[in-house]
Amino acid sequence: MARNLILSGGPFHDFPATSAALAETLAEVGVESEVTDDITGGLADAPEYDLITVNALRCRMASDHLAPHRDRWGFELPPQARTALLDHLERGGGLLCMHAASICFDDWQGWPRVLGGHWEWPKSHHPPLGWTTVRVHGDHPIVEGLRDFDLVDEVYSDLTILPDVTPLASSMGQPLVWARPVRRGRLVYDALGHDTRSYDNPVHRTLLRRAAQWLLKHPMSQ
């Protein structure tokens, strides 16, 4: 059974609930997940895991919007933790990044190059949480044969995205899901997942299960 480390925690979201929902979803394809709010401590054990998932909002809280939360939630990713993530990818490991991962680790200039994009204050934003239609694109194994789907979520908008990123899913014209090789490993970013309602949609759950299989280089299930 593949082992997955879910890095969790932060404000504005029920990360314990969404991390549990994600772990339940991935268990359906034989992925055993452990959840930790200790980002740095968790990454110290990175070599023990086949897959690392970032389901958190951990950053410096430097923007005006986040500043009131700086004392409690302000976070910088230490150099050894950055190296652990890069070494995981160099070993061929998978990195699944959910929702607010694009806001994370803003003290690390290399993170947007790993992720393929990032949230840029004050340009990036999202409309109110609500129903949206997600369009599926292309024939990548993660989305091949999947239909468009509706769910309750936030649509992250106007992210700064690298030019080589090809969206696998979008909503309201905004790229939401992509997959890319990084070093010898693979990365998937899924901007969905604000709360557990995002995991209620069976197509989204299928997409996430396939994402894990693609990241782990396992045979793809339907």
C-alpha positions as a Markdown table, in Angstrom:
| # | Residue | x | y | z |
|---|---|---|---|---|
| 1 | Met | 0.0 | 0.0 | 0.0 |
| 2 | Ala | 1.3 | 3.4 | -1.0 |
| 3 | Arg | 1.9 | 5.9 | 1.9 |
| 4 | Asn | 0.8 | 9.5 | 1.7 |
| 5 | Leu | 1.6 | 12.4 | 4.0 |
| 6 | Ile | -1.0 | 15.1 | 4.1 |
| 7 | Leu | 0.4 | 18.4 | 5.3 |
| 8 | Ser | -2.6 | 20.2 | 6.8 |
| 9 | Gly | -3.7 | 23.3 | 8.8 |
| 10 | Gly | -4.4 | 27.0 | 8.6 |
| 11 | Pro | -7.2 | 29.6 | 8.9 |
| 12 | Phe | -10.4 | 30.1 | 6.9 |
| 13 | His | -10.9 | 26.4 | 6.2 |
| 14 | Asp | -11.9 | 23.2 | 8.0 |
| 15 | Phe | -8.7 | 21.5 | 7.1 |
| 16 | Pro | -9.2 | 18.5 | 9.6 |
| 17 | Ala | -12.4 | 17.7 | 7.7 |
| 18 | Thr | -11.1 | 18.2 | 4.2 |
| 19 | Ser | -7.9 | 16.3 | 4.9 |
| 20 | Ala | -10.0 | 13.4 | 6.3 |
| 21 | Ala | -12.2 | 13.5 | 3.2 |
| 22 | Leu | -9.2 | 13.4 | 0.9 |
| 23 | Ala | -7.7 | 10.5 | 2.9 |
| 24 | Glu | -10.9 | 8.6 | 2.6 |
| 25 | Thr | -11.0 | 9.2 | -1.2 |
| 26 | Leu | -7.5 | 8.1 | -1.8 |
| 27 | Ala | -7.9 | 5.0 | 0.4 |
| 28 | Glu | -10.3 | 3.8 | -2.3 |
| 29 | Val | -7.2 | 3.2 | -4.6 |
| 30 | Gly | -5.0 | 1.8 | -1.9 |
| 31 | Val | -3.3 | 4.9 | -0.6 |
| 32 | Glu | -2.8 | 5.1 | 3.2 |
| 33 | Ser | -2.7 | 8.7 | 4.4 |
| 34 | Glu | -1.3 | 10.2 | 7.6 |
| 35 | Val | -2.3 | 13.8 | 8.4 |
| 36 | Thr | -0.1 | 16.3 | 10.3 |
| 37 | Asp | -0.3 | 20.0 | 11.0 |
| 38 | Asp | 3.5 | 20.1 | 11.7 |
| 39 | Ile | 4.7 | 21.0 | 8.2 |
| 40 | Thr | 8.3 | 21.1 | 9.0 |
| 41 | Gly | 8.3 | 18.0 | 11.2 |
| 42 | Gly | 6.3 | 16.0 | 8.7 |
| 43 | Leu | 8.7 | 16.8 | 5.9 |
| 44 | Ala | 11.6 | 15.6 | 8.0 |
| 45 | Asp | 10.2 | 12.2 | 7.4 |
| 46 | Ala | 9.6 | 12.7 | 3.7 |
| 47 | Pro | 11.7 | 9.7 | 2.5 |
| 48 | Glu | 9.2 | 7.4 | 4.2 |
| 49 | Tyr | 6.3 | 8.5 | 1.9 |
| 50 | Asp | 5.5 | 7.8 | -1.7 |
| 51 | Leu | 3.1 | 10.7 | -2.0 |
| 52 | Ile | 3.1 | 14.1 | -0.2 |
| 53 | Thr | -0.1 | 16.2 | -0.2 |
| 54 | Val | -0.3 | 19.9 | 0.6 |
| 55 | Asn | -3.8 | 20.6 | 2.0 |
| 56 | Ala | -3.1 | 23.7 | 4.0 |
| 57 | Leu | -2.9 | 27.5 | 4.1 |
| 58 | Arg | 0.5 | 28.2 | 5.6 |
| 59 | Cys | 2.3 | 31.4 | 4.5 |
| 60 | Arg | 3.7 | 34.6 | 6.0 |
| 61 | Met | 0.3 | 36.2 | 6.3 |
| 62 | Ala | 1.9 | 39.3 | 4.8 |
| 63 | Ser | -1.1 | 40.6 | 2.8 |
| 64 | Asp | -3.6 | 43.1 | 4.3 |
| 65 | His | -6.3 | 40.4 | 4.1 |
| 66 | Leu | -4.3 | 37.9 | 6.1 |
| 67 | Ala | -2.4 | 40.3 | 8.5 |
| 68 | Pro | -4.8 | 39.9 | 11.4 |
| 69 | His | -3.9 | 36.2 | 11.5 |
| 70 | Arg | -0.1 | 36.7 | 11.3 |
| 71 | Asp | 0.6 | 36.2 | 15.0 |
| 72 | Arg | -1.1 | 32.8 | 15.1 |
| 73 | Trp | -0.7 | 31.5 | 11.6 |
| 74 | Gly | 2.4 | 33.3 | 10.1 |
| 75 | Phe | 4.7 | 30.6 | 8.7 |
| 76 | Glu | 7.9 | 30.4 | 6.8 |
| 77 | Leu | 9.1 | 27.1 | 5.2 |
| 78 | Pro | 12.7 | 26.4 | 6.5 |
| 79 | Pro | 15.4 | 25.6 | 4.0 |
| 80 | Gln | 15.6 | 21.9 | 5.2 |
| 81 | Ala | 11.9 | 21.5 | 4.5 |
| 82 | Arg | 12.2 | 23.0 | 1.0 |
| 83 | Thr | 15.1 | 20.6 | 0.3 |
| 84 | Ala | 13.0 | 17.7 | 1.6 |
| 85 | Leu | 10.2 | 18.5 | -0.9 |
| 86 | Leu | 12.7 | 18.8 | -3.8 |
| 87 | Asp | 14.5 | 15.6 | -2.8 |
| 88 | His | 11.1 | 13.8 | -2.7 |
| 89 | Leu | 10.5 | 14.9 | -6.3 |
| 90 | Glu | 14.0 | 14.0 | -7.3 |
| 91 | Arg | 13.5 | 10.5 | -6.0 |
| 92 | Gly | 10.4 | 10.3 | -8.3 |
| 93 | Gly | 7.8 | 10.9 | -5.6 |
| 94 | Gly | 4.4 | 12.4 | -6.2 |
| 95 | Leu | 3.1 | 15.8 | -4.9 |
| 96 | Leu | -0.6 | 16.5 | -4.7 |
| 97 | Cys | -1.4 | 20.1 | -4.0 |
| 98 | Met | -5.0 | 21.1 | -3.1 |
| 99 | His | -6.8 | 24.4 | -3.0 |
| 100 | Ala | -4.9 | 26.9 | -0.8 |
| 101 | Ala | -1.5 | 25.3 | -1.7 |
| 102 | Ser | -1.2 | 28.0 | -4.2 |
| 103 | Ile | -1.1 | 30.6 | -1.3 |
| 104 | Cys | 1.4 | 28.5 | 0.7 |
| 105 | Phe | 5.1 | 29.0 | 1.2 |
| 106 | Asp | 5.2 | 32.5 | -0.1 |
| 107 | Asp | 8.7 | 33.0 | 1.5 |
| 108 | Trp | 10.1 | 30.5 | -1.0 |
| 109 | Gln | 10.6 | 31.9 | -4.5 |
| 110 | Gly | 11.0 | 28.4 | -6.0 |
| 111 | Trp | 7.5 | 27.2 | -4.8 |
| 112 | Pro | 5.6 | 28.7 | -7.8 |
| 113 | Arg | 8.0 | 27.0 | -10.2 |
| 114 | Val | 7.4 | 23.7 | -8.5 |
| 115 | Leu | 3.6 | 24.2 | -8.4 |
| 116 | Gly | 3.2 | 25.7 | -11.8 |
| 117 | Gly | 1.6 | 28.9 | -10.5 |
| 118 | His | 0.6 | 30.8 | -7.4 |
| 119 | Trp | -1.8 | 33.2 | -5.8 |
| 120 | Glu | -0.7 | 36.8 | -6.2 |
| 121 | Trp | -2.1 | 39.5 | -3.9 |
| 122 | Pro | -4.0 | 41.6 | -4.7 |
| 123 | Lys | -4.5 | 40.3 | -8.3 |
| 124 | Ser | -5.8 | 36.9 | -7.4 |
| 125 | His | -9.3 | 36.5 | -5.9 |
| 126 | His | -12.3 | 34.2 | -5.8 |
| 127 | Pro | -16.1 | 34.8 | -6.1 |
| 128 | Pro | -18.2 | 33.7 | -3.1 |
| 129 | Leu | -18.4 | 30.1 | -2.3 |
| 130 | Gly | -21.2 | 28.5 | -4.3 |
| 131 | Trp | -22.3 | 26.2 | -7.1 |
| 132 | Thr | -20.1 | 26.2 | -10.1 |
| 133 | Thr | -19.7 | 24.0 | -13.3 |
| 134 | Val | -16.3 | 22.5 | -13.8 |
| 135 | Arg | -15.3 | 21.8 | -17.4 |
| 136 | Val | -13.0 | 18.9 | -18.1 |
| 137 | His | -10.4 | 19.3 | -20.9 |
| 138 | Gly | -8.2 | 17.0 | -23.0 |
| 139 | Asp | -7.3 | 13.3 | -22.8 |
| 140 | His | -4.8 | 13.2 | -20.0 |
| 141 | Pro | -5.2 | 10.0 | -18.1 |
| 142 | Ile | -6.4 | 11.8 | -15.0 |
| 143 | Val | -9.5 | 13.2 | -16.9 |
| 144 | Glu | -9.9 | 11.0 | -19.9 |
| 145 | Gly | -13.6 | 10.1 | -20.4 |
| 146 | Leu | -14.8 | 12.2 | -17.4 |
| 147 | Arg | -17.8 | 14.5 | -17.9 |
| 148 | Asp | -18.2 | 18.1 | -16.7 |
| 149 | Phe | -19.5 | 18.3 | -13.2 |
| 150 | Asp | -21.2 | 20.7 | -10.7 |
| 151 | Leu | -20.1 | 21.2 | -7.2 |
| 152 | Val | -20.0 | 23.8 | -4.3 |
| 153 | Asp | -16.6 | 25.4 | -4.1 |
| 154 | Glu | -14.5 | 28.5 | -4.5 |
| 155 | Val | -13.2 | 29.3 | -8.0 |
| 156 | Tyr | -9.7 | 30.6 | -7.6 |
| 157 | Ser | -9.3 | 33.3 | -10.2 |
| 158 | Asp | -6.5 | 35.2 | -11.8 |
| 159 | Leu | -3.7 | 33.1 | -10.4 |
| 160 | Thr | -0.3 | 33.7 | -11.9 |
| 161 | Ile | 0.4 | 30.5 | -13.9 |
| 162 | Leu | 3.5 | 29.4 | -15.8 |
| 163 | Pro | 3.1 | 29.4 | -19.6 |
| 164 | Asp | 3.8 | 25.7 | -19.9 |
| 165 | Val | 0.8 | 24.7 | -17.7 |
| 166 | Thr | -2.0 | 23.0 | -19.5 |
| 167 | Pro | -5.3 | 22.9 | -17.6 |
| 168 | Leu | -7.1 | 19.6 | -17.2 |
| 169 | Ala | -10.2 | 21.3 | -15.7 |
| 170 | Ser | -11.5 | 24.9 | -15.4 |
| 171 | Ser | -14.5 | 26.9 | -14.3 |
| 172 | Met | -15.6 | 30.4 | -15.3 |
| 173 | Gly | -12.6 | 30.4 | -17.7 |
| 174 | Gln | -10.2 | 29.9 | -14.8 |
| 175 | Pro | -7.7 | 27.0 | -14.9 |
| 176 | Leu | -8.3 | 24.8 | -11.8 |
| 177 | Val | -6.5 | 21.5 | -12.3 |
| 178 | Trp | -3.2 | 20.7 | -13.9 |
| 179 | Ala | -0.6 | 18.0 | -13.9 |
| 180 | Arg | 3.1 | 18.3 | -14.7 |
| 181 | Pro | 6.5 | 16.6 | -14.3 |
| 182 | Val | 8.8 | 18.1 | -11.8 |
| 183 | Arg | 12.4 | 16.8 | -11.6 |
| 184 | Arg | 12.0 | 13.0 | -11.7 |
| 185 | Gly | 8.6 | 13.2 | -10.0 |
| 186 | Arg | 5.1 | 14.4 | -10.8 |
| 187 | Leu | 2.8 | 17.1 | -9.4 |
| 188 | Val | -0.9 | 17.7 | -9.6 |
| 189 | Tyr | -2.6 | 20.9 | -8.5 |
| 190 | Asp | -6.3 | 20.9 | -7.8 |
| 191 | Ala | -7.6 | 24.4 | -6.8 |
| 192 | Leu | -10.9 | 22.9 | -5.6 |
| 193 | Gly | -11.5 | 21.6 | -2.1 |
| 194 | His | -12.5 | 24.5 | 0.0 |
| 195 | Asp | -14.8 | 22.3 | 2.2 |
| 196 | Thr | -16.1 | 18.8 | 2.3 |
| 197 | Arg | -18.9 | 19.6 | -0.1 |
| 198 | Ser | -16.2 | 19.6 | -2.8 |
| 199 | Tyr | -15.6 | 15.9 | -2.1 |
| 200 | Asp | -19.3 | 15.0 | -2.4 |
| 201 | Asn | -19.2 | 15.0 | -6.2 |
| 202 | Pro | -18.4 | 11.6 | -7.6 |
| 203 | Val | -16.6 | 12.9 | -10.7 |
| 204 | His | -14.3 | 15.1 | -8.5 |
| 205 | Arg | -13.6 | 12.1 | -6.3 |
| 206 | Thr | -12.7 | 10.0 | -9.4 |
| 207 | Leu | -10.4 | 12.8 | -10.6 |
| 208 | Leu | -8.6 | 12.8 | -7.3 |
| 209 | Arg | -8.2 | 9.0 | -7.2 |
| 210 | Arg | -6.8 | 9.1 | -10.7 |
| 211 | Ala | -4.5 | 12.0 | -9.8 |
| 212 | Ala | -3.0 | 9.9 | -7.0 |
| 213 | Gln | -2.5 | 6.9 | -9.3 |
| 214 | Trp | -0.9 | 9.1 | -11.9 |
| 215 | Leu | 1.4 | 10.6 | -9.3 |
| 216 | Leu | 2.4 | 7.2 | -8.0 |
| 217 | Lys | 2.8 | 5.8 | -11.5 |
| 218 | His | 0.2 | 3.1 | -10.7 |
| 219 | Pro | -2.3 | 1.6 | -13.2 |
| 220 | Met | -5.2 | 3.9 | -13.7 |
| 221 | Ser | -8.7 | 2.8 | -12.6 |
| 222 | Gln | -11.9 | 4.0 | -13.9 |
